[in-house]
Amino acid sequence: MHIIDRRLNPGGKSLENRQRFLRRAKSLVQGAVKKTSQERDIKDVLEGGEVTIPLDGMHEPRFRREGGTRDMVLPGNKKFIEGDYLQRSGQGSAKDSGPGEGDSEDAFRFVLSRDEFVDLFLDDLELPDLAKRKIAQTESEGIQRAGYTTSGSPANISVSRTVRLALARRIALKRPRKEELEELEAAIAASTDEDERAELLAQLATLKAKSKRIPFIDPLDIRYRRFEMVPKPVAQAVMFCLMDVSGSMSEHMKDLAKRFYMLLYVFLKRRYKHVEIVFIRHTDRAEEVDEQTFFYGPASGGTLVSSALQAMHEIVRERFNPSDWNIYAAQASDGDNSYSDGELTGMLLTEKILPVCQFFAYLEVGESGGSAFDLSDSSLWTLYERLRNSGAPLSMRKVSERSEIFPVFHDLFQRREATQEKAAP
Amino acid sequence: MTERLFEGADWDFRTLQRITDACEEVALKDLGLDVYPNQIEVITAEQMLDAYSSVGMPLFYKHWSFGKHFAYHEASYRKGLMGLAYEIVINSSPCISYLMEENTATMQTLVIAHAAFGHNHFFKNNYLFKQWTDAEGILDYLDFAKNYVMQCEERYGRVEVERTLDAAHALMSHGIDRYPGKKKLDLREEEKRAGRRRQHEEEVFNDLWRTVPKGASKTRSAISLERRRKLLGLPQENLLYFLEKSAPRLAPWQRELLRIVRHIAQYFYPQSQTKVMNEGTATYVHYRIMTKLHQQGRITDGNFLEFLGSHTNVVFQPEFDDQRFSGFNPYALGFAVMQDIERIVTNPADEDREWFPDIAGKNDVMGVLRDVWANYRDESFIAQFLSPKLMRHFRMFHLHDDPEERAGIRVDAIHDERGFRRVRRELARQHDVGYIDANIEVVDVDLAGDRRLILHHRVIKGSQLNETDAKRVLQHLADLWTYDVALIEVDANDKVLREYVVSPRPIPAAVA
């Protein structure tokens, strides 16, 4: 007779089977994920959650019989006698199906974890022209603290840890403290009685002996700092997020842009071991800001798109050598630009930015409803369109509703047929 | 007065030990049960869900369909559509019972009495289990199967293995030897032999297929139909066995996979034939044990009431016009018949003496029940022991539904003198697996010609195969056979009702 507590055994034994199922049902689940994600907020998407998939796509066939004459014995007869006839459609037709029938054909809700959800969502997306630049995928070794050890080089002695251990040992072994000895010596000096003096002297001798036996610092106490070599991934990609925060951008437009960047952020995090993100916001002047400020900081003013491009150009020159980095940029704007700035913007783009970029995405955000939005192309849009027509690696989309963010994002980053054979990281 | 086993709802492992000891005392001394050693394992709800999806076994090979079931169970559990079983018990030696940690002390007592003694006794003593399953070897065999499947995946690729297993699963219900005569499985030995057999098969050419004609036309007649059938062991209803032995182009590892699926199907075969008896036995045993513990004062009145609540739920039988009705509840039916046997043995009416002369008034309840548990399966159990009193109690009636009959569904028999035997026979028939599963067998292989495999489905009562499913299963079958497969549905007069012919899908690349 054994009683065993298995509760601490790892659960999730089915995880592997579940993953197999997911792989198998991938296209079904993926479709469901897409559908679900259009209806949801980005935050919710990142939480993962339920998707509904049809089960019959995953049907496991068996030889089943159906039809023919049927006999059945049922409980609960109230009024029937032999030879009665029951109406087929009515009550008592007892439409019970055979075992294994009808119980699993419906769609059912499948709960995806956050990771599964995002993975499936991003599965057929990729950054365009990923392999164009030769990125040495080497990893450099980095050094990282890894606790303490009892042996090592003197340079690595950790004084504080050593002293702490020594103190603990001294307390544990009751090594006499200096004050105790001094007290005793003072008592001896002050003592007049010979017997007492002798006794105190003996005590002092014992204590001194004890002090000698228990050293202040013992070799046992010494600790060395330990270091570990860890591989550090070489940064492989940098994404510039350029956002127009000028007065003409309404809250709704900013919200759309933010959503787009959040999605981009998640996407990049998935694709790269290490991804740098540079946030640049601009009005009539541009500044590099941290994430918090970028998304939540208030700013307002006129519009000079070239300022942001100029800032990006400078940052690239300083920190991101195009031969080592995949450089991407995503710009969100309402399309308004100073009339005089168009030429400079076009020049910066064609001469400085686009040549070093793998991909440049332009997202034009509009007011909800978007009626005015459709009227005429904005100055930026016209400019970018001209550039694209001349063959620049540039994608542009217009968005005016939240629900459009996902499809547009998907559209922009969909795996391109032409680049398919290029290896993804 | 004896000491209480526990107070309130809480339990710890010492309580479980006391409970088990107390149950064991009643089970062995009072009921005279004979059980495998018990192993009781406490698990969480999540682990219970895990166990569900791999047909209740603690270890199983990996396959997507178990993931599907897991997802399905999990979804309905979360939605609250389904409660979790209180226990899972495994026919192995030692007999493993899983208890959920959420159960109250009373529930744990009920579950231990039910699973660790009721089911356990049934597994060890029923003739079908004795004949077809190997309680000592099953866990080792499953372990072997799991590793073997894993190795195959490494060696031949997951897609290939999945393809073979999918096909095998589709044929699983036709991978069973229904009739005894073969020797009982020894799964440990099976596992050892698997390795040797693979080696052997890799070396030896399958003789059966060396039928290439040497002299011009002699062979076609030389292998007479009779001889051919004999060589192939035809007719053969165990499709998996047939494929394993005779499919011409399967790789040795594929044959081994078919074999594994077949053994597992065979292992579960007795369970499908004894649902009513198995659950009836366990329910009867837990009822007796709990009652006894209450009489002894080892559990309080409150605990006993809690137990009665659960027990009543378990043996509840909705009537046919009830929303909740979904056929006969095996717990209710099995328990009722067994209690009825107890009544007939101790306190029979005249009617019972007439119907059950062998056991009426025999007074040895446990002796009779142990004999019943050992020697019957659902079909014979109902055919033998369902009494008129019970048929009246359940108000059973027999419906005959002939689609041709315009007037509707005929009430063929009810619970009266004229109907008792007919109702009982019909209910027994509904529990006969041999009757429930489609009767499909391999009847011939066109050896000299295109090697087409010919199967017959013997149609009973006009009930034909579901077309979509049949085609899909046959596709799997053809893929394994690698030549055309024909399935002919014939009625009792050999009239052909429908014929399916399926060609194998091209194999992507020859597998070693």
Short mmCIF file of N, CA and C in Angstrom, two decimals, chain A residues 1-7 9 11-14 16-18 20-21 23-24 58-78 80-88 91-93 103 108-111, chain B residues 13 20 38-42 46-47 50 53 58 62-65 68 71-72 75 101 153 158 162 166 169 319-321 394-402 405 408-412 418 422 426 430 435 461-466 469 472:
data_model
loop_
_atom_site.label_atom_id
_atom_site.label_comp_id
_atom_site.label_asym_id
_atom_site.label_seq_id
_atom_site.Cartn_x
_atom_site.Cartn_y
_atom_site.Cartn_z
N MET A 1 0.84 -1.20 0.00
CA MET A 1 0.00 0.00 0.00
C MET A 1 0.87 1.24 0.00
N HIS A 2 0.79 1.98 -1.07
CA HIS A 2 1.56 3.21 -1.16
C HIS A 2 0.63 4.39 -1.29
N ILE A 3 0.94 5.45 -0.63
CA ILE A 3 0.26 6.71 -0.93
C ILE A 3 1.33 7.69 -1.37
N ILE A 4 1.16 8.25 -2.53
CA ILE A 4 2.19 9.10 -3.09
C ILE A 4 1.62 10.47 -3.39
N ASP A 5 2.37 11.47 -3.04
CA ASP A 5 1.96 12.83 -3.37
C ASP A 5 2.57 13.21 -4.71
N ARG A 6 1.73 13.32 -5.71
CA ARG A 6 2.24 13.66 -7.04
C ARG A 6 2.00 15.12 -7.39
N ARG A 7 1.51 15.85 -6.41
CA ARG A 7 1.08 17.20 -6.77
C ARG A 7 2.25 18.07 -7.19
N ASN A 9 4.75 17.01 -8.85
CA ASN A 9 5.25 16.64 -10.18
C ASN A 9 4.90 17.75 -11.15
N GLY A 11 3.24 19.64 -13.81
CA GLY A 11 2.01 19.45 -14.58
C GLY A 11 2.35 19.69 -16.04
N GLY A 12 1.33 19.95 -16.79
CA GLY A 12 1.57 20.28 -18.19
C GLY A 12 2.19 19.16 -18.98
N LYS A 13 1.88 17.92 -18.59
CA LYS A 13 2.36 16.79 -19.36
C LYS A 13 1.82 16.84 -20.78
N SER A 14 0.70 17.48 -20.91
CA SER A 14 0.07 17.51 -22.22
C SER A 14 0.62 18.61 -23.10
N GLU A 16 3.32 19.07 -24.68
CA GLU A 16 3.89 18.61 -25.94
C GLU A 16 2.79 18.22 -26.92
N ASN A 17 1.82 17.49 -26.44
CA ASN A 17 0.71 17.10 -27.30
C ASN A 17 -0.06 18.31 -27.78
N ARG A 18 -0.19 19.25 -26.89
CA ARG A 18 -0.90 20.48 -27.22
C ARG A 18 -0.17 21.23 -28.32
N ARG A 20 1.79 19.91 -30.50
CA ARG A 20 1.62 19.16 -31.74
C ARG A 20 0.28 19.48 -32.38
N PHE A 21 -0.70 19.56 -31.53
CA PHE A 21 -2.03 19.88 -32.02
C PHE A 21 -2.03 21.26 -32.67
N ARG A 23 0.49 22.87 -33.96
CA ARG A 23 1.20 22.83 -35.24
C ARG A 23 0.29 22.30 -36.33
N ARG A 24 -0.42 21.27 -35.95
CA ARG A 24 -1.28 20.62 -36.92
C ARG A 24 -2.43 21.53 -37.34
N MET A 58 -10.19 19.14 -37.66
CA MET A 58 -9.24 18.24 -37.03
C MET A 58 -9.90 16.90 -36.74
N HIS A 59 -10.84 16.58 -37.56
CA HIS A 59 -11.64 15.37 -37.32
C HIS A 59 -10.80 14.10 -37.46
N GLU A 60 -11.04 13.17 -36.56
CA GLU A 60 -10.38 11.88 -36.69
C GLU A 60 -11.43 10.86 -37.11
N PRO A 61 -11.29 10.35 -38.30
CA PRO A 61 -12.35 9.48 -38.82
C PRO A 61 -12.34 8.08 -38.20
N ARG A 62 -13.49 7.50 -38.09
CA ARG A 62 -13.66 6.10 -37.68
C ARG A 62 -14.74 5.51 -38.55
N PHE A 63 -14.75 4.21 -38.67
CA PHE A 63 -15.89 3.57 -39.32
C PHE A 63 -17.09 3.72 -38.40
N ARG A 64 -18.11 4.41 -38.86
CA ARG A 64 -19.29 4.59 -38.03
C ARG A 64 -20.49 4.13 -38.81
N ARG A 65 -21.40 3.51 -38.11
CA ARG A 65 -22.62 3.10 -38.80
C ARG A 65 -23.70 4.12 -38.55
N GLU A 66 -24.58 4.25 -39.50
CA GLU A 66 -25.70 5.17 -39.29
C GLU A 66 -26.89 4.68 -40.11
N GLY A 67 -28.03 5.19 -39.75
CA GLY A 67 -29.24 4.84 -40.49
C GLY A 67 -29.69 3.42 -40.21
N GLY A 68 -30.56 2.93 -41.07
CA GLY A 68 -31.08 1.59 -40.87
C GLY A 68 -32.15 1.57 -39.80
N THR A 69 -32.63 0.39 -39.54
CA THR A 69 -33.62 0.29 -38.47
C THR A 69 -32.89 0.29 -37.14
N ARG A 70 -33.52 0.92 -36.19
CA ARG A 70 -32.86 1.03 -34.89
C ARG A 70 -33.75 0.45 -33.80
N ASP A 71 -33.08 -0.17 -32.85
CA ASP A 71 -33.80 -0.65 -31.67
C ASP A 71 -33.19 0.00 -30.46
N MET A 72 -34.02 0.38 -29.55
CA MET A 72 -33.45 0.91 -28.32
C MET A 72 -34.34 0.63 -27.14
N VAL A 73 -33.67 0.43 -26.01
CA VAL A 73 -34.42 0.25 -24.77
C VAL A 73 -34.20 1.51 -23.95
N LEU A 74 -35.30 2.08 -23.50
CA LEU A 74 -35.21 3.34 -22.76
C LEU A 74 -35.91 3.22 -21.42
N PRO A 75 -35.50 4.03 -20.47
CA PRO A 75 -36.18 4.03 -19.17
C PRO A 75 -37.26 5.11 -19.14
N GLY A 76 -38.21 4.97 -18.24
CA GLY A 76 -39.14 6.06 -17.97
C GLY A 76 -40.43 6.01 -18.74
N ASN A 77 -40.88 4.83 -19.11
CA ASN A 77 -42.17 4.72 -19.79
C ASN A 77 -43.30 5.14 -18.85
N LYS A 78 -44.16 6.02 -19.33
CA LYS A 78 -45.26 6.43 -18.47
C LYS A 78 -46.58 5.87 -18.96
N PHE A 80 -46.97 4.29 -22.49
CA PHE A 80 -47.01 3.49 -23.71
C PHE A 80 -47.37 2.04 -23.41
N ILE A 81 -48.08 1.45 -24.35
CA ILE A 81 -48.23 0.00 -24.30
C ILE A 81 -47.74 -0.58 -25.61
N GLU A 82 -47.52 -1.87 -25.60
CA GLU A 82 -46.99 -2.53 -26.77
C GLU A 82 -47.84 -2.21 -27.99
N GLY A 83 -47.19 -1.91 -29.10
CA GLY A 83 -47.92 -1.65 -30.33
C GLY A 83 -48.23 -0.19 -30.57
N ASP A 84 -47.97 0.66 -29.57
CA ASP A 84 -48.17 2.09 -29.79
C ASP A 84 -47.18 2.60 -30.83
N TYR A 85 -47.57 3.71 -31.47
CA TYR A 85 -46.63 4.37 -32.35
C TYR A 85 -46.31 5.76 -31.84
N LEU A 86 -45.05 6.13 -31.92
CA LEU A 86 -44.66 7.47 -31.49
C LEU A 86 -44.38 8.31 -32.72
N GLN A 87 -44.78 9.57 -32.65
CA GLN A 87 -44.44 10.46 -33.76
C GLN A 87 -42.94 10.67 -33.81
N ARG A 88 -42.39 10.70 -35.00
CA ARG A 88 -40.93 10.82 -35.11
C ARG A 88 -40.41 12.16 -34.61
N GLN A 91 -42.02 14.57 -29.10
CA GLN A 91 -41.36 14.10 -27.90
C GLN A 91 -41.39 12.58 -27.88
N GLY A 92 -40.35 12.01 -27.41
CA GLY A 92 -40.34 10.56 -27.32
C GLY A 92 -39.70 9.92 -28.53
N SER A 93 -39.35 10.74 -29.53
CA SER A 93 -38.63 10.13 -30.64
C SER A 93 -37.21 9.80 -30.17
N ASP A 103 -20.68 14.89 -30.61
CA ASP A 103 -20.21 15.52 -29.39
C ASP A 103 -18.99 16.39 -29.63
N PHE A 108 -14.78 24.84 -31.03
CA PHE A 108 -14.59 24.99 -29.60
C PHE A 108 -13.55 26.06 -29.33
N ARG A 109 -13.62 26.57 -28.12
CA ARG A 109 -12.72 27.66 -27.79
C ARG A 109 -11.40 27.10 -27.32
N PHE A 110 -10.37 27.62 -27.88
CA PHE A 110 -9.05 27.13 -27.57
C PHE A 110 -8.32 28.27 -26.89
N VAL A 111 -7.80 28.02 -25.73
CA VAL A 111 -7.14 29.09 -25.00
C VAL A 111 -5.66 29.10 -25.34
N PHE B 13 -1.98 13.12 4.78
CA PHE B 13 -1.59 11.79 4.30
C PHE B 13 -1.79 10.71 5.34
N THR B 20 -7.55 4.26 4.00
CA THR B 20 -7.26 3.08 3.18
C THR B 20 -7.27 1.81 4.02
N ASN B 38 -2.30 -1.85 -3.88
CA ASN B 38 -2.78 -0.53 -4.26
C ASN B 38 -1.69 0.52 -4.21
N GLN B 39 -1.78 1.45 -5.12
CA GLN B 39 -0.92 2.62 -5.06
C GLN B 39 -1.82 3.82 -5.26
N ILE B 40 -1.82 4.70 -4.27
CA ILE B 40 -2.72 5.84 -4.35
C ILE B 40 -1.90 7.10 -4.55
N GLU B 41 -2.28 7.88 -5.54
CA GLU B 41 -1.50 9.06 -5.85
C GLU B 41 -2.40 10.29 -5.82
N VAL B 42 -1.93 11.30 -5.12
CA VAL B 42 -2.71 12.53 -5.02
C VAL B 42 -2.24 13.50 -6.09
N GLU B 46 -5.14 20.14 -12.55
CA GLU B 46 -4.47 20.28 -13.84
C GLU B 46 -3.89 18.94 -14.29
N GLN B 47 -3.31 18.22 -13.32
CA GLN B 47 -2.76 16.91 -13.66
C GLN B 47 -3.87 15.94 -14.05
N ASP B 50 -4.54 16.54 -17.55
CA ASP B 50 -3.47 15.91 -18.34
C ASP B 50 -3.77 14.43 -18.52
N SER B 53 -6.46 13.36 -21.02
CA SER B 53 -6.26 13.46 -22.46
C SER B 53 -5.39 12.34 -22.99
N PRO B 58 -0.85 7.05 -17.21
CA PRO B 58 0.17 7.96 -16.70
C PRO B 58 1.26 8.25 -17.71
N LYS B 62 3.46 10.46 -27.61
CA LYS B 62 2.98 11.80 -27.95
C LYS B 62 2.24 11.77 -29.28
N HIS B 63 1.11 12.43 -29.30
CA HIS B 63 0.39 12.53 -30.55
C HIS B 63 -0.56 13.72 -30.48
N TRP B 64 -0.76 14.35 -31.61
CA TRP B 64 -1.57 15.58 -31.59
C TRP B 64 -2.99 15.35 -31.13
N SER B 65 -3.53 14.17 -31.39
CA SER B 65 -4.94 13.99 -31.05
C SER B 65 -5.15 14.04 -29.53
N LYS B 68 -5.50 17.55 -28.80
CA LYS B 68 -6.83 18.01 -29.17
C LYS B 68 -7.82 17.70 -28.05
N ALA B 71 -7.26 20.02 -25.18
CA ALA B 71 -7.82 21.36 -25.42
C ALA B 71 -9.32 21.34 -25.25
N TYR B 72 -9.92 20.28 -25.75
CA TYR B 72 -11.37 20.18 -25.69
C TYR B 72 -11.86 20.06 -24.24
N ALA B 75 -11.22 23.28 -22.35
CA ALA B 75 -12.17 24.34 -22.68
C ALA B 75 -13.50 24.10 -21.99
N GLU B 101 -6.67 16.48 -5.27
CA GLU B 101 -6.41 17.10 -3.98
C GLU B 101 -7.60 17.92 -3.49
N GLU B 153 10.49 8.95 -34.36
CA GLU B 153 10.39 10.34 -34.80
C GLU B 153 11.76 10.92 -35.08
N ARG B 158 9.06 13.33 -37.83
CA ARG B 158 7.80 13.33 -37.12
C ARG B 158 6.62 13.20 -38.06
N GLU B 162 3.74 10.49 -37.66
CA GLU B 162 2.38 10.97 -37.43
C GLU B 162 1.43 10.38 -38.46
N ASP B 166 -1.70 8.25 -37.33
CA ASP B 166 -3.04 8.71 -37.71
C ASP B 166 -3.82 7.57 -38.34
N HIS B 169 -4.66 4.94 -35.78
CA HIS B 169 -5.75 5.36 -34.89
C HIS B 169 -7.10 5.23 -35.57
N GLU B 319 -34.92 9.95 -17.06
CA GLU B 319 -35.81 9.20 -17.93
C GLU B 319 -35.68 9.70 -19.36
N PHE B 320 -36.23 8.91 -20.28
CA PHE B 320 -35.95 9.17 -21.69
C PHE B 320 -36.39 10.56 -22.16
N ASP B 321 -37.43 11.11 -21.51
CA ASP B 321 -37.92 12.41 -21.96
C ASP B 321 -37.34 13.55 -21.15
N PHE B 394 -37.30 0.64 -13.52
CA PHE B 394 -36.84 1.64 -14.49
C PHE B 394 -37.91 1.98 -15.53
N ARG B 395 -39.00 1.23 -15.51
CA ARG B 395 -40.07 1.41 -16.50
C ARG B 395 -39.50 1.36 -17.91
N MET B 396 -38.81 0.26 -18.18
CA MET B 396 -38.14 0.13 -19.46
C MET B 396 -39.12 -0.21 -20.56
N PHE B 397 -38.82 0.27 -21.75
CA PHE B 397 -39.59 -0.15 -22.91
C PHE B 397 -38.70 -0.17 -24.13
N HIS B 398 -39.13 -0.93 -25.09
CA HIS B 398 -38.29 -1.16 -26.27
C HIS B 398 -38.93 -0.48 -27.48
N LEU B 399 -38.16 0.37 -28.14
CA LEU B 399 -38.63 1.05 -29.34
C LEU B 399 -37.98 0.44 -30.56
N HIS B 400 -38.80 0.30 -31.61
CA HIS B 400 -38.25 -0.19 -32.86
C HIS B 400 -38.49 0.89 -33.91
N ASP B 401 -37.41 1.41 -34.47
CA ASP B 401 -37.51 2.52 -35.41
C ASP B 401 -37.13 2.05 -36.79
N ASP B 402 -38.14 1.89 -37.62
CA ASP B 402 -37.89 1.49 -38.99
C ASP B 402 -38.21 2.69 -39.89
N GLU B 405 -41.27 2.66 -41.92
CA GLU B 405 -42.58 2.66 -41.26
C GLU B 405 -43.10 4.09 -41.16
N GLY B 408 -44.58 5.82 -37.63
CA GLY B 408 -43.70 6.33 -36.58
C GLY B 408 -42.88 5.22 -35.97
N ILE B 409 -42.44 5.46 -34.76
CA ILE B 409 -41.60 4.49 -34.07
C ILE B 409 -42.49 3.57 -33.25
N ARG B 410 -42.30 2.27 -33.43
CA ARG B 410 -43.19 1.34 -32.76
C ARG B 410 -42.67 0.99 -31.37
N VAL B 411 -43.56 0.98 -30.43
CA VAL B 411 -43.22 0.45 -29.11
C VAL B 411 -43.33 -1.06 -29.21
N ASP B 412 -42.19 -1.72 -29.15
CA ASP B 412 -42.16 -3.14 -29.46
C ASP B 412 -42.45 -4.00 -28.24
N ARG B 418 -45.39 -10.07 -21.10
CA ARG B 418 -45.07 -10.41 -22.47
C ARG B 418 -43.73 -9.82 -22.91
N ARG B 422 -38.10 -9.88 -23.95
CA ARG B 422 -37.69 -9.16 -25.16
C ARG B 422 -36.94 -7.88 -24.80
N GLU B 426 -33.03 -7.21 -25.75
CA GLU B 426 -32.66 -6.04 -26.57
C GLU B 426 -31.65 -5.15 -25.84
N GLN B 430 -27.75 -4.19 -26.90
CA GLN B 430 -27.19 -2.85 -27.00
C GLN B 430 -25.85 -2.72 -26.30
N TYR B 435 -21.70 -6.29 -31.46
CA TYR B 435 -22.86 -5.90 -32.22
C TYR B 435 -22.85 -4.41 -32.54
N LYS B 461 -29.25 -4.77 -40.16
CA LYS B 461 -30.44 -3.92 -40.01
C LYS B 461 -30.36 -2.65 -40.86
N GLY B 462 -29.73 -2.78 -42.01
CA GLY B 462 -29.72 -1.67 -42.95
C GLY B 462 -28.87 -0.49 -42.54
N SER B 463 -28.03 -0.69 -41.52
CA SER B 463 -27.24 0.42 -41.04
C SER B 463 -25.88 0.44 -41.73
N GLN B 464 -25.72 1.38 -42.65
CA GLN B 464 -24.49 1.43 -43.42
C GLN B 464 -23.50 2.41 -42.83
N LEU B 465 -22.31 2.42 -43.43
CA LEU B 465 -21.27 3.29 -42.89
C LEU B 465 -21.52 4.74 -43.28
N ASN B 466 -21.11 5.62 -42.39
CA ASN B 466 -21.13 7.03 -42.71
C ASN B 466 -20.12 7.26 -43.84
N ASP B 469 -16.78 9.58 -43.39
CA ASP B 469 -15.80 8.95 -42.51
C ASP B 469 -15.22 7.71 -43.16
N ARG B 472 -12.56 8.47 -45.56
CA ARG B 472 -11.32 8.93 -44.92
C ARG B 472 -10.55 7.77 -44.30
#
